[in-house]
PDB file of C-alpha atoms in Angstrom:
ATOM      1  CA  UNK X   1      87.675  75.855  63.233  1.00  0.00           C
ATOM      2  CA  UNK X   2      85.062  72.899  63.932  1.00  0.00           C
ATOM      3  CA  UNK X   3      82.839  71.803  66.941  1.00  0.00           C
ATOM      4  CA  UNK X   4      81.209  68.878  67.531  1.00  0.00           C
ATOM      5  CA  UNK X   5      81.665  65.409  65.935  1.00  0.00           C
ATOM      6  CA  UNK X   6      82.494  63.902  62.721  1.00  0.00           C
ATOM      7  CA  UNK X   7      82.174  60.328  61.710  1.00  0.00           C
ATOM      8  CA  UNK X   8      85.159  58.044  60.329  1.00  0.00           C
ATOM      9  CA  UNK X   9      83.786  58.499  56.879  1.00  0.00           C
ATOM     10  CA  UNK X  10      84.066  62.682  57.460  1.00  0.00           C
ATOM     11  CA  UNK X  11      80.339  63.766  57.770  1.00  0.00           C
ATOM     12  CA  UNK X  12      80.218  66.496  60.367  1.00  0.00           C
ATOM     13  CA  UNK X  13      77.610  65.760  62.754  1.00  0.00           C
ATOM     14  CA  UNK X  14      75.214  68.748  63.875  1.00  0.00           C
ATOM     15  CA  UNK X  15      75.816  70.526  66.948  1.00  0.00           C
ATOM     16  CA  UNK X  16      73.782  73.428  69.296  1.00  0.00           C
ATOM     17  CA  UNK X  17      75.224  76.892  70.156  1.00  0.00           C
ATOM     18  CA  UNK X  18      76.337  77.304  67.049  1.00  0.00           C
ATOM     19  CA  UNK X  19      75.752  81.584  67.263  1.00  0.00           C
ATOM     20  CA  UNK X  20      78.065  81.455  70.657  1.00  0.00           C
ATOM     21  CA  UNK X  21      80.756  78.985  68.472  1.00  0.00           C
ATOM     22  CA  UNK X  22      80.887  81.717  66.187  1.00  0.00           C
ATOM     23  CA  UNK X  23      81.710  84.725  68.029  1.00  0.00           C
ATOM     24  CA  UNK X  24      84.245  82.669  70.519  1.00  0.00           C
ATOM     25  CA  UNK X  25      85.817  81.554  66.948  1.00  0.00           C
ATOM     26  CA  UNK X  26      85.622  85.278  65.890  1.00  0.00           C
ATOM     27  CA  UNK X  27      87.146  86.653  68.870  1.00  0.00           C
ATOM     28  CA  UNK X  28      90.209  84.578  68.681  1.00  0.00           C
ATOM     29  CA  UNK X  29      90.970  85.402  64.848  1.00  0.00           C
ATOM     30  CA  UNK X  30      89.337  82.025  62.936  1.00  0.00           C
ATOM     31  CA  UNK X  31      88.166  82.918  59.696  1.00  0.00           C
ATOM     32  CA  UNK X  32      87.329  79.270  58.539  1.00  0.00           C
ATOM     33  CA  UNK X  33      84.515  77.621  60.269  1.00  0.00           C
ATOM     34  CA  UNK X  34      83.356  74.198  59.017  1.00  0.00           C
ATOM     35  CA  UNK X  35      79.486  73.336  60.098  1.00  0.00           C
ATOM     36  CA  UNK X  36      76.913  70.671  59.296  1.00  0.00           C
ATOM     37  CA  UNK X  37      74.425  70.510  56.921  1.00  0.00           C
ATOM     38  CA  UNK X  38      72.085  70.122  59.586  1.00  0.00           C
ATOM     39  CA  UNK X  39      72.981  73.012  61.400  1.00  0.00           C
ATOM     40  CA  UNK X  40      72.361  74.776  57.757  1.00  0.00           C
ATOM     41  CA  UNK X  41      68.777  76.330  59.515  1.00  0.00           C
ATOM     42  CA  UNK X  42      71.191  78.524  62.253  1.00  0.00           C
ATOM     43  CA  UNK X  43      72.704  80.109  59.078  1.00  0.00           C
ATOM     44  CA  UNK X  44      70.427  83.250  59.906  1.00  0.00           C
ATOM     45  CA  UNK X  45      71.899  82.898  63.935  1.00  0.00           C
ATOM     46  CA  UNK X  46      75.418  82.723  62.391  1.00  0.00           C
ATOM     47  CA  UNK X  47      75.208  86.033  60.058  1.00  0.00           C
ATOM     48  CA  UNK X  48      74.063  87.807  62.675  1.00  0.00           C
ATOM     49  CA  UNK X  49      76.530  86.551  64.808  1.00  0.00           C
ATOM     50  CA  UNK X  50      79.528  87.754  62.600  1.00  0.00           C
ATOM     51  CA  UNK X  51      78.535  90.850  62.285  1.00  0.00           C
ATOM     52  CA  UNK X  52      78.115  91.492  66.483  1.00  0.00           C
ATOM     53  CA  UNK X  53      80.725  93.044  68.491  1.00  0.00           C
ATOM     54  CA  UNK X  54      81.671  91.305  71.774  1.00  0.00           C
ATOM     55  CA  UNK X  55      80.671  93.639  74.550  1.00  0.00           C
ATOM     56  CA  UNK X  56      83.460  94.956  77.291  1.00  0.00           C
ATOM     57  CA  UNK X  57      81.480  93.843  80.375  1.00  0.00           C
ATOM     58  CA  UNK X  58      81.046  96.585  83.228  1.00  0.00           C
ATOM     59  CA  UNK X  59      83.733  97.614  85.739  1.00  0.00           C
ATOM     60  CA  UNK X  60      82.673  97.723  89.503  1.00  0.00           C
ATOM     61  CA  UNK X  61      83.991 100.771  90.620  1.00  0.00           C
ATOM     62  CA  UNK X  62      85.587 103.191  87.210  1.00  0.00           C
ATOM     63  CA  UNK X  63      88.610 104.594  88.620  1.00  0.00           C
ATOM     64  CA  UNK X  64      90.925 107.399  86.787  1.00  0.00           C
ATOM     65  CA  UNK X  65      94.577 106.074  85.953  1.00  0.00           C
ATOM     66  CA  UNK X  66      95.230 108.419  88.568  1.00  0.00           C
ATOM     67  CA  UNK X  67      93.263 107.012  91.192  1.00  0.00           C
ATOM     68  CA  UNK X  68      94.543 103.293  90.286  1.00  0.00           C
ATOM     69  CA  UNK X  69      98.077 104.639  90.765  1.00  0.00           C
ATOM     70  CA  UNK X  70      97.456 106.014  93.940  1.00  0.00           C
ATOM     71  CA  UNK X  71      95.352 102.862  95.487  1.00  0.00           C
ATOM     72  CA  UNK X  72      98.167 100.407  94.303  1.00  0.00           C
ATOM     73  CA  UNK X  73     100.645 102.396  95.412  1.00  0.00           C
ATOM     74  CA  UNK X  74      98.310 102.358  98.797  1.00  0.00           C
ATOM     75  CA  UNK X  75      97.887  98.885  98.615  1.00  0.00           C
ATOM     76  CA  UNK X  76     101.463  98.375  98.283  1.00  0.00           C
ATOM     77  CA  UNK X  77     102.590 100.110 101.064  1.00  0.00           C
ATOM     78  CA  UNK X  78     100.298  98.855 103.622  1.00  0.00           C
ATOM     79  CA  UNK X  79     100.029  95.513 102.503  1.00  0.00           C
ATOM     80  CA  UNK X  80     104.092  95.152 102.325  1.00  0.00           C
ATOM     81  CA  UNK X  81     104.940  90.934 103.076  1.00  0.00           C
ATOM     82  CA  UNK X  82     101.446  89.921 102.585  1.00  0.00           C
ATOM     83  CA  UNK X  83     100.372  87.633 100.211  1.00  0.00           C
ATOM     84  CA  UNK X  84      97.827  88.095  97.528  1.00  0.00           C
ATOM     85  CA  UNK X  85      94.836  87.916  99.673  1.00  0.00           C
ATOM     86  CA  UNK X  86      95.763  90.150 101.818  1.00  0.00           C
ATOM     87  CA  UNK X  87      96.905  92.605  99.340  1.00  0.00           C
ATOM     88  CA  UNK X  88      93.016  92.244  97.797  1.00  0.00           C
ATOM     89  CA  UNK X  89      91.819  92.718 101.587  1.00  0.00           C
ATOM     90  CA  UNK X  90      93.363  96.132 101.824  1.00  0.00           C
ATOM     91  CA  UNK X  91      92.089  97.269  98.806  1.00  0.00           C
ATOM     92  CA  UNK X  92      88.682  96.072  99.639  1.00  0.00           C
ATOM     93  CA  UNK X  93      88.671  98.398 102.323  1.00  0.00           C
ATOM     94  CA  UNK X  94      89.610 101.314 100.630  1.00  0.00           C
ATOM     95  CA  UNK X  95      87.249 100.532  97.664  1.00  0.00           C
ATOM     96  CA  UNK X  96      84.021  99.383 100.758  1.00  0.00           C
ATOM     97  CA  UNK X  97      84.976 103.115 102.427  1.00  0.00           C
ATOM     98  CA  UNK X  98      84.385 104.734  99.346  1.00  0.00           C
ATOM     99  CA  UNK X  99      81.195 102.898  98.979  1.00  0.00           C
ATOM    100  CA  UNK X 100      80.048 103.867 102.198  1.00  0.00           C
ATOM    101  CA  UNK X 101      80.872 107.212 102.237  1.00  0.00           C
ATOM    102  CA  UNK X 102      79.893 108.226  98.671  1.00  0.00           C
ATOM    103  CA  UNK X 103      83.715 109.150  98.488  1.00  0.00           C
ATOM    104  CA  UNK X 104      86.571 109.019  95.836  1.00  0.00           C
ATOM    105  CA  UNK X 105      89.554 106.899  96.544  1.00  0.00           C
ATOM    106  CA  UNK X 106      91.530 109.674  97.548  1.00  0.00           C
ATOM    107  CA  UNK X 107      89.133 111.198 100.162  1.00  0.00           C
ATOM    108  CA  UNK X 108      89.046 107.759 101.495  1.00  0.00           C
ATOM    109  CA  UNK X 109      92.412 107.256 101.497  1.00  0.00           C
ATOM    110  CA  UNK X 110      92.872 110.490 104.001  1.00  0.00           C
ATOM    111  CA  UNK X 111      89.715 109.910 106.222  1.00  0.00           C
ATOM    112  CA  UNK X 112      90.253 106.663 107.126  1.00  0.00           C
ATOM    113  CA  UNK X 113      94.026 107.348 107.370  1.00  0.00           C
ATOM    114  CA  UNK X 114      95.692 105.183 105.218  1.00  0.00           C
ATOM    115  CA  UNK X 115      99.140 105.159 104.855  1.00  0.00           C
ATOM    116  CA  UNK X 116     101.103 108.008 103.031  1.00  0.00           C
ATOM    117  CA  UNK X 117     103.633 106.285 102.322  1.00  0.00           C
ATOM    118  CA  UNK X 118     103.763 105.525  98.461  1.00  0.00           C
ATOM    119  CA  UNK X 119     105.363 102.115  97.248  1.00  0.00           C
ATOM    120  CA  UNK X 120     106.209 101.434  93.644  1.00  0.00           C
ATOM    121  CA  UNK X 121     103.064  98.188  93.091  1.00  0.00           C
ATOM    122  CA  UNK X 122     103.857  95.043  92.008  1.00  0.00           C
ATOM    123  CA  UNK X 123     102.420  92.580  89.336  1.00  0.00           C
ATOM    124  CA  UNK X 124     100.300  90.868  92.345  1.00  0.00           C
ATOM    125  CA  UNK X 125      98.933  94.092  94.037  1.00  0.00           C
ATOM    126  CA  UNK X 126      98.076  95.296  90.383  1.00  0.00           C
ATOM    127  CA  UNK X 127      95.954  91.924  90.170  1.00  0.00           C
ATOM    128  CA  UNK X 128      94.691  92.537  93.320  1.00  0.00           C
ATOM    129  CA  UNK X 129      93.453  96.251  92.642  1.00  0.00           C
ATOM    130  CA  UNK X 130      91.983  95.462  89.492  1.00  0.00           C
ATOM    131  CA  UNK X 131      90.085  92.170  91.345  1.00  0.00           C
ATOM    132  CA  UNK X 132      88.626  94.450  93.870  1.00  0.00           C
ATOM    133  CA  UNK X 133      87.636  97.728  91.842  1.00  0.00           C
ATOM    134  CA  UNK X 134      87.085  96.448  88.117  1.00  0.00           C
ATOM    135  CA  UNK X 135      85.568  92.983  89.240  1.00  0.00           C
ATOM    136  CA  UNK X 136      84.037  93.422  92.240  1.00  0.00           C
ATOM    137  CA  UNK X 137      85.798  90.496  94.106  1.00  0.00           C
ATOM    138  CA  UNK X 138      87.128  90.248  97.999  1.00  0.00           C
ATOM    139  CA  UNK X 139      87.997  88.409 100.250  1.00  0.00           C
ATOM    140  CA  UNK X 140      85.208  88.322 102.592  1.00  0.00           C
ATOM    141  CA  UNK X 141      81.344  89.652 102.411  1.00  0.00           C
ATOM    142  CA  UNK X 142      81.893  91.725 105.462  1.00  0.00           C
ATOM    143  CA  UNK X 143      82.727  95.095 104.984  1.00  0.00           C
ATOM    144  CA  UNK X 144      85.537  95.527 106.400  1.00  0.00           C
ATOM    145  CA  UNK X 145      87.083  98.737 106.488  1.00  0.00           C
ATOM    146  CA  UNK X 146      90.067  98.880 109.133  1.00  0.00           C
ATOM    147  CA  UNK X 147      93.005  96.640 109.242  1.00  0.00           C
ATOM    148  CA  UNK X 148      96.102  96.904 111.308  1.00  0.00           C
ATOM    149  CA  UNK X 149      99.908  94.919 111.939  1.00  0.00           C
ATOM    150  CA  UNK X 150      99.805  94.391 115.387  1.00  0.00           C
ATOM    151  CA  UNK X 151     104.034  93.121 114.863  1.00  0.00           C
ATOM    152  CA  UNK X 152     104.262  96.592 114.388  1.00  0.00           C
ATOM    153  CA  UNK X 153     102.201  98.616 116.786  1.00  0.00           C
ATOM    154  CA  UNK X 154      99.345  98.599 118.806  1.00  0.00           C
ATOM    155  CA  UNK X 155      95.310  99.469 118.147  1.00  0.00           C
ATOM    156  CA  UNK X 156      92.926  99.931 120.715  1.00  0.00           C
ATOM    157  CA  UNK X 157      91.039 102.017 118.078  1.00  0.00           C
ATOM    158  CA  UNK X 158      91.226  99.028 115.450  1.00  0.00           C
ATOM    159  CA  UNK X 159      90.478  96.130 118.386  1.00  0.00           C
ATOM    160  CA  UNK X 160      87.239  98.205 119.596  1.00  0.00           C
ATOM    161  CA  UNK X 161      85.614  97.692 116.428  1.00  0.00           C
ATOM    162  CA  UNK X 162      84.445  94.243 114.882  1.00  0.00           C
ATOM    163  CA  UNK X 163      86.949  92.089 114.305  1.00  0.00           C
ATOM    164  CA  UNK X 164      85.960  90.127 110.630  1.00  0.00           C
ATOM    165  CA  UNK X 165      89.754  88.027 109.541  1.00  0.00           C
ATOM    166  CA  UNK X 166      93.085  88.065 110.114  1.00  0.00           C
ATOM    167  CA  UNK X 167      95.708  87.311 106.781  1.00  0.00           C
ATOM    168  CA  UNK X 168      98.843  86.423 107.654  1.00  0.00           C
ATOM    169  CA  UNK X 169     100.151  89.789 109.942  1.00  0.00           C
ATOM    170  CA  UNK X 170      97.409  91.757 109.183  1.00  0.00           C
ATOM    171  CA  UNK X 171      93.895  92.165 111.563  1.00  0.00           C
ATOM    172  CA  UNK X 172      90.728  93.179 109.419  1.00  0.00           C
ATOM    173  CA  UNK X 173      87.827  94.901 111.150  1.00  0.00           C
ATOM    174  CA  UNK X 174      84.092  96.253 110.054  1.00  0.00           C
ATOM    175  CA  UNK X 175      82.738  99.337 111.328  1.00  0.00           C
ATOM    176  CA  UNK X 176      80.885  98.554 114.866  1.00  0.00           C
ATOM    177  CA  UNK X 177      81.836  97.561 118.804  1.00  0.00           C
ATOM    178  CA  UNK X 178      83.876  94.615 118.936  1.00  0.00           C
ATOM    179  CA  UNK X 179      81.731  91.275 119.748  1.00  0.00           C
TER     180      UNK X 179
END
């Protein structure tokens, strides 16, 4: 592997970030890494480098394969004909009433009565679990924790609380009167 420049006569030209060069060229297998002479005084950077092992970074919310299962499945039901962003929306409010509540994913799932219906997930509402409970993402910084179809039945319930987005059939709300 090389960084940085090298002339038309072949001398490789110095570069910075040489330690972060390293592990990146680590991490994807390169055993062969060509430097300058001038970048000779990181050799000490580089060693150390080598030897590190790249750190899995943190997951949001740690959920049991069990739990995952049951949320996609969830996520699949209730989210069925909605695209990815609304699959991530319904998950966000499953994962934002466990965070209010103190609660695992399936205590949430029966208090705020999600569906029970259990639908085999696909690829996308995988995606979408995993971007909501390993990475923290959503859709919207409101914590929304209701949503209903209103194609498919009514809600006085969901339309007296605050109403936050609506993705493509689906109404979102947050916990409070309606504005």
């Amino acid at each position: 592997a090389m960084t940085g420049e090298m002339t038309l006569r072949g001398k490789v030209l110095p570069v910075g970030g040489i330690k972060e060069k390293i592990l990146a060229a680590k991490r994807s297998g390169i055993t062969t890494i060509l430097i300058s002479e001038e970048n000779r005084k990181d050799v000490a950077d580089i060693k150390e480098a080598a030897t590190e092992t790249p750190q899995t970074p943190a997951v949001f919310f740690a959920l049991t394969q069990e739990q995952r299962t049951l949320i996609e499945q969830v996520v699949s039901a209730e989210s069925r004909g909605e695209p990815y962003d609304g699959q991530v929306a319904v998950a966000q409010c499953i994962l934002n009433a466990c965070l209010k509540d103190g609660i695992t994913p399936e205590q949430a799932i029966k208090k705020y009565k999600y569906t029970s219906a259990r639908v085999e997930p696909t690829r996308s509402v995988r995606e979408a679990v995993a971007a909501v409970f390993d990475r923290g993402e959503g859709i919207t910084e409101e914590p929304i924790l209701y949503f209903y179809n209103p194609a498919i039945v009514e809600s006085a319930f969901h339309e007296s609380q605050t109403f936050v987005i609506e993705i493509a059939n689906h109404r979102f709300f947050k916990e409070g009167p309606a504005e």
